[in-house]
Each structure stands twice: as structure tokens, then as C-alpha cells.
């Protein structure tokens, strides 16, 4: 059983009339635990997010949504926090977790596509609002 942690930062800004642009970058914090199972490799993914836009003037609500898709069978998994317990740092915003399994192939390199939508709702929205990242599982390295 191997656990790896990844940090994906996305530069962003909030454009405020009369003020200018504010720093509104966000970071996806992703933990992946990989273990062997009868049906192939089992993955447990958990995620949280850091976002400066949450502290901006007149800030809205942040409800991040994260999906994961693998290139082997193209199944999509949504990370949620239902019936799970999480330990977060002070400024983390909970996204959730999911479990999935896939059959590893020697001919095809397994890659996870992680799509994050900040879910930020307000009259001001960070630009960009969405980000996509990729992780190679065979070597467990960021692509």
C-alpha cells in the first residue's frame, strides 16, 4: 500500500471594479492510496482545496467539485464527503473522497484526469474557475 500526496496550484485573479485585480489563486491538495486487489489496483482518493478568493471582499460561497476519470475504462468518479471522516488543516476547504479500481496493463499506462471546479458563487468569480490535471499511476508521477 502506497500513499502519495499531490499539490496542484492554479494562478487566478478576481477583478474588482475600482480596486483592480486581486490574487485569487487556488490549490488542489490530493492524496492517493494505491493497493493491490483481486480485480486489479484499488485507489482511494481524498481531496481538499485552498482558495484565497474565500477571503475576498464580498466573498461568496465555495462549493468545490472534483471528478476523476481514468484512461483504461473511462469511468468517472465524483469525490464527495458523504459518510466519511476527514482531518483538515485550518484553511482547507473539504472536497471529499472516492474509491475506484482499475486493471493495470503493461501495454497501456494508467493516467488519472482530475477536474476541479471551484464552485465559487458570487458576483465576482475567480478566473479561471476550473482546472484539469493529470497523474500517471504506473510510475506514480505527475504528468
mmCIF file of N, CA and C in Angstrom:
data_model
loop_
_atom_site.group_PDB
_atom_site.id
_atom_site.type_symbol
_atom_site.label_atom_id
_atom_site.label_comp_id
_atom_site.label_asym_id
_atom_site.label_seq_id
_atom_site.Cartn_x
_atom_site.Cartn_y
_atom_site.Cartn_z
ATOM 1 N N UNK A 1 0.856 -1.182 0.000
ATOM 2 C CA UNK A 1 0.000 0.000 0.000
ATOM 3 C C UNK A 1 0.898 1.240 0.000
ATOM 4 N N UNK A 2 0.687 2.075 -0.989
ATOM 5 C CA UNK A 2 1.480 3.283 -1.142
ATOM 6 C C UNK A 2 0.571 4.495 -1.145
ATOM 7 N N UNK A 3 0.950 5.530 -0.419
ATOM 8 C CA UNK A 3 0.186 6.778 -0.425
ATOM 9 C C UNK A 3 1.077 7.898 -0.938
ATOM 10 N N UNK A 4 0.537 8.646 -1.878
ATOM 11 C CA UNK A 4 1.248 9.801 -2.428
ATOM 12 C C UNK A 4 0.371 11.033 -2.276
ATOM 13 N N UNK A 5 0.995 12.165 -2.094
ATOM 14 C CA UNK A 5 0.285 13.439 -1.990
ATOM 15 C C UNK A 5 0.714 14.342 -3.135
ATOM 16 N N UNK A 6 -0.260 15.046 -3.700
ATOM 17 C CA UNK A 6 -0.004 15.953 -4.816
ATOM 18 C C UNK A 6 -0.610 17.316 -4.502
ATOM 19 N N UNK A 7 0.052 18.359 -4.979
ATOM 20 C CA UNK A 7 -0.441 19.741 -4.865
ATOM 21 C C UNK A 7 -0.464 20.338 -6.262
ATOM 22 N N UNK A 8 -1.629 20.788 -6.674
ATOM 23 C CA UNK A 8 -1.770 21.428 -7.975
ATOM 24 C C UNK A 8 -2.237 22.858 -7.747
ATOM 25 N N UNK A 9 -1.403 23.817 -8.090
ATOM 26 C CA UNK A 9 -1.768 25.219 -7.912
ATOM 27 C C UNK A 9 -2.172 25.832 -9.246
ATOM 28 N N UNK A 10 -3.204 26.662 -9.198
ATOM 29 C CA UNK A 10 -3.698 27.358 -10.377
ATOM 30 C C UNK A 10 -3.695 28.850 -10.091
ATOM 31 N N UNK A 11 -3.003 29.605 -10.926
ATOM 32 C CA UNK A 11 -2.990 31.054 -10.758
ATOM 33 C C UNK A 11 -4.347 31.608 -11.160
ATOM 34 N N UNK A 12 -4.855 32.535 -10.365
ATOM 35 C CA UNK A 12 -6.149 33.134 -10.673
ATOM 36 C C UNK A 12 -6.233 34.542 -10.118
ATOM 37 N N UNK A 13 -7.281 35.247 -10.530
ATOM 38 C CA UNK A 13 -7.485 36.596 -10.017
ATOM 39 C C UNK A 13 -8.965 36.914 -9.967
ATOM 40 N N UNK A 14 -9.306 37.904 -9.151
ATOM 41 C CA UNK A 14 -10.653 38.469 -9.062
ATOM 42 C C UNK A 14 -10.549 39.913 -9.520
ATOM 43 N N UNK A 15 -11.377 40.277 -10.460
ATOM 44 C CA UNK A 15 -11.368 41.658 -10.949
ATOM 45 C C UNK A 15 -12.430 42.457 -10.205
ATOM 46 N N UNK A 16 -12.004 43.407 -9.371
ATOM 47 C CA UNK A 16 -12.921 44.236 -8.595
ATOM 48 C C UNK A 16 -12.961 45.640 -9.191
ATOM 49 N N UNK A 17 -14.154 46.108 -9.457
ATOM 50 C CA UNK A 17 -14.303 47.448 -10.017
ATOM 51 C C UNK A 17 -13.826 48.485 -9.012
ATOM 52 N N UNK A 18 -12.969 49.366 -9.450
ATOM 53 C CA UNK A 18 -12.449 50.425 -8.595
ATOM 54 C C UNK A 18 -11.260 49.995 -7.763
ATOM 55 N N UNK A 19 -10.990 48.688 -7.698
ATOM 56 C CA UNK A 19 -9.874 48.174 -6.898
ATOM 57 C C UNK A 19 -8.791 47.596 -7.800
ATOM 58 N N UNK A 20 -9.219 46.895 -8.847
ATOM 59 C CA UNK A 20 -8.278 46.219 -9.737
ATOM 60 C C UNK A 20 -8.361 44.722 -9.536
ATOM 61 N N UNK A 21 -7.302 44.030 -9.886
ATOM 62 C CA UNK A 21 -7.276 42.574 -9.776
ATOM 63 C C UNK A 21 -6.694 42.151 -8.430
ATOM 64 N N UNK A 22 -7.341 41.174 -7.811
ATOM 65 C CA UNK A 22 -6.862 40.612 -6.555
ATOM 66 C C UNK A 22 -6.343 39.201 -6.796
ATOM 67 N N UNK A 23 -5.390 38.789 -5.987
ATOM 68 C CA UNK A 23 -4.830 37.443 -6.050
ATOM 69 C C UNK A 23 -5.905 36.453 -5.599
ATOM 70 N N UNK A 24 -6.308 35.538 -6.474
ATOM 71 C CA UNK A 24 -7.341 34.553 -6.130
ATOM 72 C C UNK A 24 -6.929 33.167 -6.607
ATOM 73 N N UNK A 25 -5.662 32.827 -6.466
ATOM 74 C CA UNK A 25 -5.176 31.509 -6.857
ATOM 75 C C UNK A 25 -5.749 30.453 -5.928
ATOM 76 N N UNK A 26 -5.775 29.215 -6.402
ATOM 77 C CA UNK A 26 -6.260 28.129 -5.561
ATOM 78 C C UNK A 26 -5.400 26.900 -5.769
ATOM 79 N N UNK A 27 -5.393 26.028 -4.766
ATOM 80 C CA UNK A 27 -4.558 24.834 -4.778
ATOM 81 C C UNK A 27 -5.403 23.618 -4.456
ATOM 82 N N UNK A 28 -5.280 22.593 -5.275
ATOM 83 C CA UNK A 28 -5.920 21.312 -5.026
ATOM 84 C C UNK A 28 -4.926 20.431 -4.289
ATOM 85 N N UNK A 29 -5.313 19.920 -3.136
ATOM 86 C CA UNK A 29 -4.486 19.001 -2.350
ATOM 87 C C UNK A 29 -5.088 17.614 -2.512
ATOM 88 N N UNK A 30 -4.350 16.684 -3.109
ATOM 89 C CA UNK A 30 -4.878 15.374 -3.451
ATOM 90 C C UNK A 30 -4.008 14.286 -2.845
ATOM 91 N N UNK A 31 -4.634 13.331 -2.161
ATOM 92 C CA UNK A 31 -3.940 12.176 -1.593
ATOM 93 C C UNK A 31 -4.479 10.927 -2.273
ATOM 94 N N UNK A 32 -3.572 10.063 -2.720
ATOM 95 C CA UNK A 32 -3.969 8.819 -3.383
ATOM 96 C C UNK A 32 -3.290 7.662 -2.676
ATOM 97 N N UNK A 33 -4.094 6.698 -2.230
ATOM 98 C CA UNK A 33 -3.567 5.474 -1.639
ATOM 99 C C UNK A 33 -3.838 4.348 -2.618
ATOM 100 N N UNK A 34 -2.772 3.660 -2.999
ATOM 101 C CA UNK A 34 -2.854 2.610 -4.009
ATOM 102 C C UNK A 34 -2.587 1.269 -3.344
ATOM 103 N N UNK A 35 -3.446 0.265 -3.585
ATOM 104 C CA UNK A 35 -3.241 -1.065 -3.024
ATOM 105 C C UNK A 35 -3.664 -2.110 -4.051
ATOM 106 N N UNK A 36 -3.134 -3.317 -3.898
ATOM 107 C CA UNK A 36 -3.464 -4.409 -4.810
ATOM 108 C C UNK A 36 -4.754 -5.087 -4.359
ATOM 109 N N UNK A 37 -5.582 -5.441 -5.317
ATOM 110 C CA UNK A 37 -6.823 -6.156 -5.044
ATOM 111 C C UNK A 37 -7.011 -7.276 -6.051
ATOM 112 N N UNK A 38 -8.073 -8.071 -5.882
ATOM 113 C CA UNK A 38 -8.337 -9.185 -6.792
ATOM 114 C C UNK A 38 -8.696 -8.697 -8.192
ATOM 115 N N UNK A 39 -9.354 -7.562 -8.274
ATOM 116 C CA UNK A 39 -9.819 -7.028 -9.554
ATOM 117 C C UNK A 39 -8.805 -6.073 -10.188
ATOM 118 N N UNK A 40 -7.666 -5.935 -9.621
ATOM 119 C CA UNK A 40 -6.659 -5.000 -10.109
ATOM 120 C C UNK A 40 -6.222 -4.075 -8.993
ATOM 121 N N UNK A 41 -5.763 -2.892 -9.357
ATOM 122 C CA UNK A 41 -5.333 -1.929 -8.350
ATOM 123 C C UNK A 41 -6.526 -1.169 -7.796
ATOM 124 N N UNK A 42 -6.528 -1.011 -6.467
ATOM 125 C CA UNK A 42 -7.570 -0.224 -5.816
ATOM 126 C C UNK A 42 -6.975 1.121 -5.432
ATOM 127 N N UNK A 43 -7.750 2.176 -5.662
ATOM 128 C CA UNK A 43 -7.308 3.522 -5.335
ATOM 129 C C UNK A 43 -8.307 4.168 -4.399
ATOM 130 N N UNK A 44 -7.788 4.844 -3.389
ATOM 131 C CA UNK A 44 -8.607 5.689 -2.525
ATOM 132 C C UNK A 44 -8.072 7.103 -2.687
ATOM 133 N N UNK A 45 -8.933 8.010 -3.149
ATOM 134 C CA UNK A 45 -8.537 9.391 -3.379
ATOM 135 C C UNK A 45 -9.283 10.303 -2.427
ATOM 136 N N UNK A 46 -8.575 11.251 -1.828
ATOM 137 C CA UNK A 46 -9.212 12.268 -0.999
ATOM 138 C C UNK A 46 -8.636 13.625 -1.380
ATOM 139 N N UNK A 47 -9.477 14.659 -1.295
ATOM 140 C CA UNK A 47 -9.031 15.975 -1.765
ATOM 141 C C UNK A 47 -9.590 17.102 -0.914
ATOM 142 N N UNK A 48 -8.811 18.162 -0.840
ATOM 143 C CA UNK A 48 -9.250 19.413 -0.229
ATOM 144 C C UNK A 48 -8.667 20.542 -1.068
ATOM 145 N N UNK A 49 -9.046 21.760 -0.734
ATOM 146 C CA UNK A 49 -8.652 22.884 -1.568
ATOM 147 C C UNK A 49 -8.316 24.083 -0.702
ATOM 148 N N UNK A 50 -7.338 24.854 -1.136
ATOM 149 C CA UNK A 50 -7.013 26.151 -0.541
ATOM 150 C C UNK A 50 -7.394 27.204 -1.562
ATOM 151 N N UNK A 51 -8.085 28.281 -1.111
ATOM 152 C CA UNK A 51 -8.530 29.292 -2.074
ATOM 153 C C UNK A 51 -8.551 30.664 -1.424
ATOM 154 N N UNK A 52 -7.745 31.579 -1.956
ATOM 155 C CA UNK A 52 -7.700 32.939 -1.429
ATOM 156 C C UNK A 52 -8.989 33.709 -1.687
ATOM 157 N N UNK A 53 -9.751 33.333 -2.700
ATOM 158 C CA UNK A 53 -10.988 34.043 -3.037
ATOM 159 C C UNK A 53 -12.002 33.959 -1.898
ATOM 160 N N UNK A 54 -11.853 32.977 -1.034
ATOM 161 C CA UNK A 54 -12.780 32.827 0.082
ATOM 162 C C UNK A 54 -12.676 33.995 1.054
ATOM 163 N N UNK A 55 -11.555 34.685 1.031
ATOM 164 C CA UNK A 55 -11.345 35.793 1.963
ATOM 165 C C UNK A 55 -11.524 37.157 1.303
ATOM 166 N N UNK A 56 -11.893 37.170 0.036
ATOM 167 C CA UNK A 56 -12.002 38.429 -0.702
ATOM 168 C C UNK A 56 -13.186 39.253 -0.241
ATOM 169 N N UNK A 57 -13.119 40.535 -0.513
ATOM 170 C CA UNK A 57 -14.192 41.466 -0.170
ATOM 171 C C UNK A 57 -15.496 41.004 -0.808
ATOM 172 N N UNK A 58 -16.556 40.922 -0.033
ATOM 173 C CA UNK A 58 -17.849 40.499 -0.553
ATOM 174 C C UNK A 58 -17.831 39.071 -1.051
ATOM 175 N N UNK A 59 -17.001 38.244 -0.403
ATOM 176 C CA UNK A 59 -16.806 36.887 -0.910
ATOM 177 C C UNK A 59 -18.100 36.093 -0.878
ATOM 178 N N UNK A 60 -18.178 35.140 -1.782
ATOM 179 C CA UNK A 60 -19.359 34.302 -1.909
ATOM 180 C C UNK A 60 -19.147 32.977 -1.220
ATOM 181 N N UNK A 61 -19.721 31.944 -1.786
ATOM 182 C CA UNK A 61 -19.668 30.609 -1.219
ATOM 183 C C UNK A 61 -18.816 29.727 -2.119
ATOM 184 N N UNK A 62 -17.966 28.921 -1.507
ATOM 185 C CA UNK A 62 -17.145 27.987 -2.271
ATOM 186 C C UNK A 62 -17.647 26.578 -2.011
ATOM 187 N N UNK A 63 -18.082 25.914 -3.077
ATOM 188 C CA UNK A 63 -18.523 24.522 -3.007
ATOM 189 C C UNK A 63 -17.794 23.762 -4.100
ATOM 190 N N UNK A 64 -16.544 23.369 -3.847
ATOM 191 C CA UNK A 64 -15.751 22.734 -4.895
ATOM 192 C C UNK A 64 -16.293 21.367 -5.282
ATOM 193 N N UNK A 65 -16.100 21.018 -6.523
ATOM 194 C CA UNK A 65 -16.492 19.722 -7.061
ATOM 195 C C UNK A 65 -15.290 19.161 -7.804
ATOM 196 N N UNK A 66 -14.985 17.907 -7.567
ATOM 197 C CA UNK A 66 -13.827 17.288 -8.199
ATOM 198 C C UNK A 66 -14.235 15.935 -8.767
ATOM 199 N N UNK A 67 -13.893 15.677 -10.023
ATOM 200 C CA UNK A 67 -14.139 14.384 -10.646
ATOM 201 C C UNK A 67 -12.814 13.791 -11.093
ATOM 202 N N UNK A 68 -12.771 12.463 -11.111
ATOM 203 C CA UNK A 68 -11.582 11.740 -11.539
ATOM 204 C C UNK A 68 -12.004 10.743 -12.611
ATOM 205 N N UNK A 69 -11.225 10.684 -13.680
ATOM 206 C CA UNK A 69 -11.510 9.758 -14.771
ATOM 207 C C UNK A 69 -10.221 9.045 -15.130
ATOM 208 N N UNK A 70 -10.307 7.714 -15.346
ATOM 209 C CA UNK A 70 -9.091 7.012 -15.760
ATOM 210 C C UNK A 70 -9.166 6.698 -17.246
ATOM 211 N N UNK A 71 -8.010 6.480 -17.854
ATOM 212 C CA UNK A 71 -7.953 6.262 -19.297
ATOM 213 C C UNK A 71 -8.120 4.800 -19.689
ATOM 214 N N UNK A 72 -8.224 3.884 -18.727
ATOM 215 C CA UNK A 72 -8.370 2.459 -19.030
ATOM 216 C C UNK A 72 -9.812 2.141 -19.429
ATOM 217 N N UNK A 73 -10.772 2.491 -18.576
ATOM 218 C CA UNK A 73 -12.181 2.218 -18.889
ATOM 219 C C UNK A 73 -13.026 3.497 -18.968
ATOM 220 N N UNK A 74 -12.382 4.651 -18.817
ATOM 221 C CA UNK A 74 -13.045 5.970 -18.913
ATOM 222 C C UNK A 74 -14.213 6.149 -17.940
ATOM 223 N N UNK A 75 -14.160 5.481 -16.795
ATOM 224 C CA UNK A 75 -15.185 5.690 -15.773
ATOM 225 C C UNK A 75 -14.895 6.981 -15.030
ATOM 226 N N UNK A 76 -15.965 7.695 -14.673
ATOM 227 C CA UNK A 76 -15.832 8.937 -13.907
ATOM 228 C C UNK A 76 -16.256 8.682 -12.475
ATOM 229 N N UNK A 77 -15.509 9.266 -11.558
ATOM 230 C CA UNK A 77 -15.801 9.165 -10.131
ATOM 231 C C UNK A 77 -15.871 10.574 -9.563
ATOM 232 N N UNK A 78 -16.881 10.834 -8.744
ATOM 233 C CA UNK A 78 -17.045 12.148 -8.119
ATOM 234 C C UNK A 78 -16.597 12.041 -6.667
ATOM 235 N N UNK A 79 -15.739 12.958 -6.245
ATOM 236 C CA UNK A 79 -15.298 12.974 -4.859
ATOM 237 C C UNK A 79 -16.371 13.665 -4.021
ATOM 238 N N UNK A 80 -16.821 12.993 -2.969
ATOM 239 C CA UNK A 80 -17.800 13.597 -2.069
ATOM 240 C C UNK A 80 -17.430 13.264 -0.626
ATOM 241 N N UNK A 81 -18.121 13.913 0.313
ATOM 242 C CA UNK A 81 -17.781 13.735 1.732
ATOM 243 C C UNK A 81 -18.846 12.953 2.489
ATOM 244 N N UNK A 82 -19.729 12.275 1.798
ATOM 245 C CA UNK A 82 -20.796 11.518 2.459
ATOM 246 C C UNK A 82 -20.226 10.328 3.222
ATOM 247 N N UNK A 83 -20.656 10.173 4.444
ATOM 248 C CA UNK A 83 -20.305 9.023 5.282
ATOM 249 C C UNK A 83 -18.802 8.791 5.418
ATOM 250 N N UNK A 84 -18.024 9.856 5.417
ATOM 251 C CA UNK A 84 -16.587 9.730 5.577
ATOM 252 C C UNK A 84 -16.102 10.735 6.624
ATOM 253 N N UNK A 85 -14.949 10.460 7.233
ATOM 254 C CA UNK A 85 -14.365 11.370 8.206
ATOM 255 C C UNK A 85 -13.059 11.913 7.643
ATOM 256 N N UNK A 86 -12.808 13.197 7.880
ATOM 257 C CA UNK A 86 -11.619 13.846 7.324
ATOM 258 C C UNK A 86 -10.927 14.672 8.390
ATOM 259 N N UNK A 87 -9.613 14.749 8.286
ATOM 260 C CA UNK A 87 -8.823 15.652 9.113
ATOM 261 C C UNK A 87 -8.291 16.733 8.181
ATOM 262 N N UNK A 88 -8.652 17.973 8.447
ATOM 263 C CA UNK A 88 -8.254 19.081 7.580
ATOM 264 C C UNK A 88 -7.413 20.079 8.339
ATOM 265 N N UNK A 89 -6.618 20.837 7.595
ATOM 266 C CA UNK A 89 -5.870 21.930 8.196
ATOM 267 C C UNK A 89 -6.806 23.125 8.318
ATOM 268 N N UNK A 90 -6.382 24.151 8.981
ATOM 269 C CA UNK A 90 -7.236 25.287 9.309
ATOM 270 C C UNK A 90 -7.871 25.959 8.091
ATOM 271 N N UNK A 91 -7.133 26.172 7.015
ATOM 272 C CA UNK A 91 -7.658 26.900 5.863
ATOM 273 C C UNK A 91 -8.126 26.005 4.723
ATOM 274 N N UNK A 92 -8.134 24.688 4.921
ATOM 275 C CA UNK A 92 -8.572 23.766 3.877
ATOM 276 C C UNK A 92 -10.085 23.799 3.714
ATOM 277 N N UNK A 93 -10.524 23.644 2.464
ATOM 278 C CA UNK A 93 -11.935 23.515 2.148
ATOM 279 C C UNK A 93 -12.141 22.079 1.689
ATOM 280 N N UNK A 94 -13.014 21.350 2.340
ATOM 281 C CA UNK A 94 -13.229 19.938 2.053
ATOM 282 C C UNK A 94 -13.865 19.738 0.677
ATOM 283 N N UNK A 95 -13.319 18.820 -0.093
ATOM 284 C CA UNK A 95 -13.936 18.398 -1.350
ATOM 285 C C UNK A 95 -14.568 17.030 -1.141
ATOM 286 N N UNK A 96 -13.786 16.043 -0.723
ATOM 287 C CA UNK A 96 -14.331 14.713 -0.467
ATOM 288 C C UNK A 96 -13.373 13.620 -0.853
ATOM 289 N N UNK A 97 -13.932 12.419 -1.049
ATOM 290 C CA UNK A 97 -13.115 11.247 -1.359
ATOM 291 C C UNK A 97 -13.913 10.289 -2.238
ATOM 292 N N UNK A 98 -13.194 9.362 -2.840
ATOM 293 C CA UNK A 98 -13.827 8.306 -3.627
ATOM 294 C C UNK A 98 -12.894 7.111 -3.685
ATOM 295 N N UNK A 99 -13.458 5.958 -4.011
ATOM 296 C CA UNK A 99 -12.679 4.745 -4.217
ATOM 297 C C UNK A 99 -12.936 4.252 -5.625
ATOM 298 N N UNK A 100 -11.914 3.718 -6.247
ATOM 299 C CA UNK A 100 -12.082 3.137 -7.573
ATOM 300 C C UNK A 100 -11.052 2.039 -7.760
ATOM 301 N N UNK A 101 -11.267 1.221 -8.756
ATOM 302 C CA UNK A 101 -10.293 0.181 -9.077
ATOM 303 C C UNK A 101 -10.137 0.118 -10.587
ATOM 304 N N UNK A 102 -8.991 -0.324 -11.021
ATOM 305 C CA UNK A 102 -8.750 -0.486 -12.447
ATOM 306 C C UNK A 102 -7.742 -1.598 -12.658
ATOM 307 N N UNK A 103 -7.816 -2.212 -13.817
ATOM 308 C CA UNK A 103 -6.886 -3.279 -14.169
ATOM 309 C C UNK A 103 -5.673 -2.656 -14.842
ATOM 310 N N UNK A 104 -4.551 -2.837 -14.231
ATOM 311 C CA UNK A 104 -3.310 -2.299 -14.793
ATOM 312 C C UNK A 104 -2.909 -3.131 -16.009
ATOM 313 N N UNK A 105 -2.378 -2.481 -16.995
ATOM 314 C CA UNK A 105 -1.940 -3.145 -18.216
ATOM 315 C C UNK A 105 -0.490 -2.775 -18.495
ATOM 316 N N UNK A 106 0.284 -3.741 -18.954
ATOM 317 C CA UNK A 106 1.679 -3.454 -19.282
ATOM 318 C C UNK A 106 1.787 -2.627 -20.557
ATOM 319 N N UNK A 107 0.774 -2.725 -21.423
ATOM 320 C CA UNK A 107 0.807 -2.027 -22.708
ATOM 321 C C UNK A 107 0.268 -0.605 -22.625
ATOM 322 N N UNK A 108 -0.591 -0.343 -21.643
ATOM 323 C CA UNK A 108 -1.221 0.977 -21.522
ATOM 324 C C UNK A 108 -0.858 1.576 -20.172
ATOM 325 N N UNK A 109 -0.348 2.785 -20.189
ATOM 326 C CA UNK A 109 -0.007 3.476 -18.946
ATOM 327 C C UNK A 109 -1.279 4.087 -18.351
ATOM 328 N N UNK A 110 -1.551 3.795 -17.089
ATOM 329 C CA UNK A 110 -2.744 4.325 -16.420
ATOM 330 C C UNK A 110 -2.544 5.788 -16.070
ATOM 331 N N UNK A 111 -3.506 6.608 -16.484
ATOM 332 C CA UNK A 111 -3.451 8.037 -16.200
ATOM 333 C C UNK A 111 -4.774 8.483 -15.614
ATOM 334 N N UNK A 112 -4.723 9.253 -14.539
ATOM 335 C CA UNK A 112 -5.925 9.832 -13.947
ATOM 336 C C UNK A 112 -6.069 11.268 -14.427
ATOM 337 N N UNK A 113 -7.266 11.622 -14.833
ATOM 338 C CA UNK A 113 -7.584 13.000 -15.207
ATOM 339 C C UNK A 113 -8.402 13.586 -14.063
ATOM 340 N N UNK A 114 -7.892 14.610 -13.413
ATOM 341 C CA UNK A 114 -8.551 15.226 -12.265
ATOM 342 C C UNK A 114 -9.096 16.582 -12.690
ATOM 343 N N UNK A 115 -10.405 16.760 -12.583
ATOM 344 C CA UNK A 115 -11.054 18.020 -12.959
ATOM 345 C C UNK A 115 -11.613 18.678 -11.705
ATOM 346 N N UNK A 116 -11.200 19.908 -11.446
ATOM 347 C CA UNK A 116 -11.657 20.655 -10.275
ATOM 348 C C UNK A 116 -12.456 21.871 -10.727
ATOM 349 N N UNK A 117 -13.642 22.015 -10.170
ATOM 350 C CA UNK A 117 -14.445 23.218 -10.352
ATOM 351 C C UNK A 117 -14.536 23.864 -8.981
ATOM 352 N N UNK A 118 -14.116 25.118 -8.862
ATOM 353 C CA UNK A 118 -14.094 25.766 -7.549
ATOM 354 C C UNK A 118 -15.496 25.927 -6.965
ATOM 355 N N UNK A 119 -16.503 25.986 -7.812
ATOM 356 C CA UNK A 119 -17.868 26.137 -7.319
ATOM 357 C C UNK A 119 -18.096 27.459 -6.621
ATOM 358 N N UNK A 120 -17.278 28.437 -6.926
ATOM 359 C CA UNK A 120 -17.358 29.742 -6.262
ATOM 360 C C UNK A 120 -18.535 30.520 -6.833
ATOM 361 N N UNK A 121 -19.471 30.881 -5.963
ATOM 362 C CA UNK A 121 -20.638 31.644 -6.401
ATOM 363 C C UNK A 121 -20.663 32.999 -5.707
ATOM 364 N N UNK A 122 -20.703 34.025 -6.504
ATOM 365 C CA UNK A 122 -20.732 35.396 -6.015
ATOM 366 C C UNK A 122 -20.887 36.288 -7.236
ATOM 367 N N UNK A 123 -20.974 37.575 -7.006
ATOM 368 C CA UNK A 123 -20.991 38.492 -8.138
ATOM 369 C C UNK A 123 -19.609 38.548 -8.772
ATOM 370 N N UNK A 124 -18.591 38.151 -8.019
ATOM 371 C CA UNK A 124 -17.214 38.074 -8.519
ATOM 372 C C UNK A 124 -16.761 36.624 -8.472
ATOM 373 N N UNK A 125 -16.220 36.129 -9.564
ATOM 374 C CA UNK A 125 -15.787 34.739 -9.633
ATOM 375 C C UNK A 125 -14.316 34.707 -10.024
ATOM 376 N N UNK A 126 -13.505 33.867 -9.340
ATOM 377 C CA UNK A 126 -12.094 33.787 -9.716
ATOM 378 C C UNK A 126 -11.942 33.305 -11.156
ATOM 379 N N UNK A 127 -10.971 33.844 -11.856
ATOM 380 C CA UNK A 127 -10.698 33.429 -13.220
ATOM 381 C C UNK A 127 -9.319 32.785 -13.227
ATOM 382 N N UNK A 128 -9.141 31.547 -13.646
ATOM 383 C CA UNK A 128 -10.139 30.625 -14.156
ATOM 384 C C UNK A 128 -10.903 29.943 -13.025
ATOM 385 N N UNK A 129 -12.099 29.483 -13.305
ATOM 386 C CA UNK A 129 -12.955 28.843 -12.305
ATOM 387 C C UNK A 129 -12.702 27.332 -12.240
ATOM 388 N N UNK A 130 -12.125 26.775 -13.311
ATOM 389 C CA UNK A 130 -11.900 25.328 -13.394
ATOM 390 C C UNK A 130 -10.446 25.033 -13.734
ATOM 391 N N UNK A 131 -9.998 23.833 -13.347
ATOM 392 C CA UNK A 131 -8.634 23.396 -13.672
ATOM 393 C C UNK A 131 -8.635 21.886 -13.899
ATOM 394 N N UNK A 132 -7.777 21.421 -14.792
ATOM 395 C CA UNK A 132 -7.644 19.990 -15.078
ATOM 396 C C UNK A 132 -6.175 19.606 -14.931
ATOM 397 N N UNK A 133 -5.936 18.458 -14.256
ATOM 398 C CA UNK A 133 -4.583 17.972 -14.027
ATOM 399 C C UNK A 133 -4.535 16.478 -14.333
ATOM 400 N N UNK A 134 -3.342 15.946 -14.602
ATOM 401 C CA UNK A 134 -3.169 14.539 -14.942
ATOM 402 C C UNK A 134 -2.095 13.918 -14.048
ATOM 403 N N UNK A 135 -2.318 12.643 -13.655
ATOM 404 C CA UNK A 135 -1.346 11.896 -12.860
ATOM 405 C C UNK A 135 -1.150 10.532 -13.505
ATOM 406 N N UNK A 136 0.110 10.151 -13.712
ATOM 407 C CA UNK A 136 0.450 8.850 -14.236
ATOM 408 C C UNK A 136 0.557 7.873 -13.077
ATOM 409 N N UNK A 137 -0.171 6.749 -13.111
ATOM 410 C CA UNK A 137 -0.177 5.826 -11.980
ATOM 411 C C UNK A 137 0.919 4.771 -12.033
ATOM 412 N N UNK A 138 1.336 4.352 -13.221
ATOM 413 C CA UNK A 138 2.344 3.297 -13.299
ATOM 414 C C UNK A 138 3.628 3.687 -12.591
ATOM 415 N N UNK A 139 4.063 4.884 -12.831
ATOM 416 C CA UNK A 139 5.271 5.387 -12.191
ATOM 417 C C UNK A 139 4.928 6.290 -11.014
ATOM 418 N N UNK A 140 3.619 6.528 -10.841
ATOM 419 C CA UNK A 140 3.098 7.381 -9.791
ATOM 420 C C UNK A 140 3.796 8.748 -9.803
ATOM 421 N N UNK A 141 3.846 9.341 -10.989
ATOM 422 C CA UNK A 141 4.446 10.652 -11.151
ATOM 423 C C UNK A 141 3.444 11.586 -11.788
ATOM 424 N N UNK A 142 3.596 12.862 -11.516
ATOM 425 C CA UNK A 142 2.756 13.869 -12.133
ATOM 426 C C UNK A 142 3.171 14.030 -13.591
ATOM 427 N N UNK A 143 2.173 14.083 -14.501
ATOM 428 C CA UNK A 143 2.455 14.268 -15.929
ATOM 429 C C UNK A 143 2.454 15.743 -16.231
#
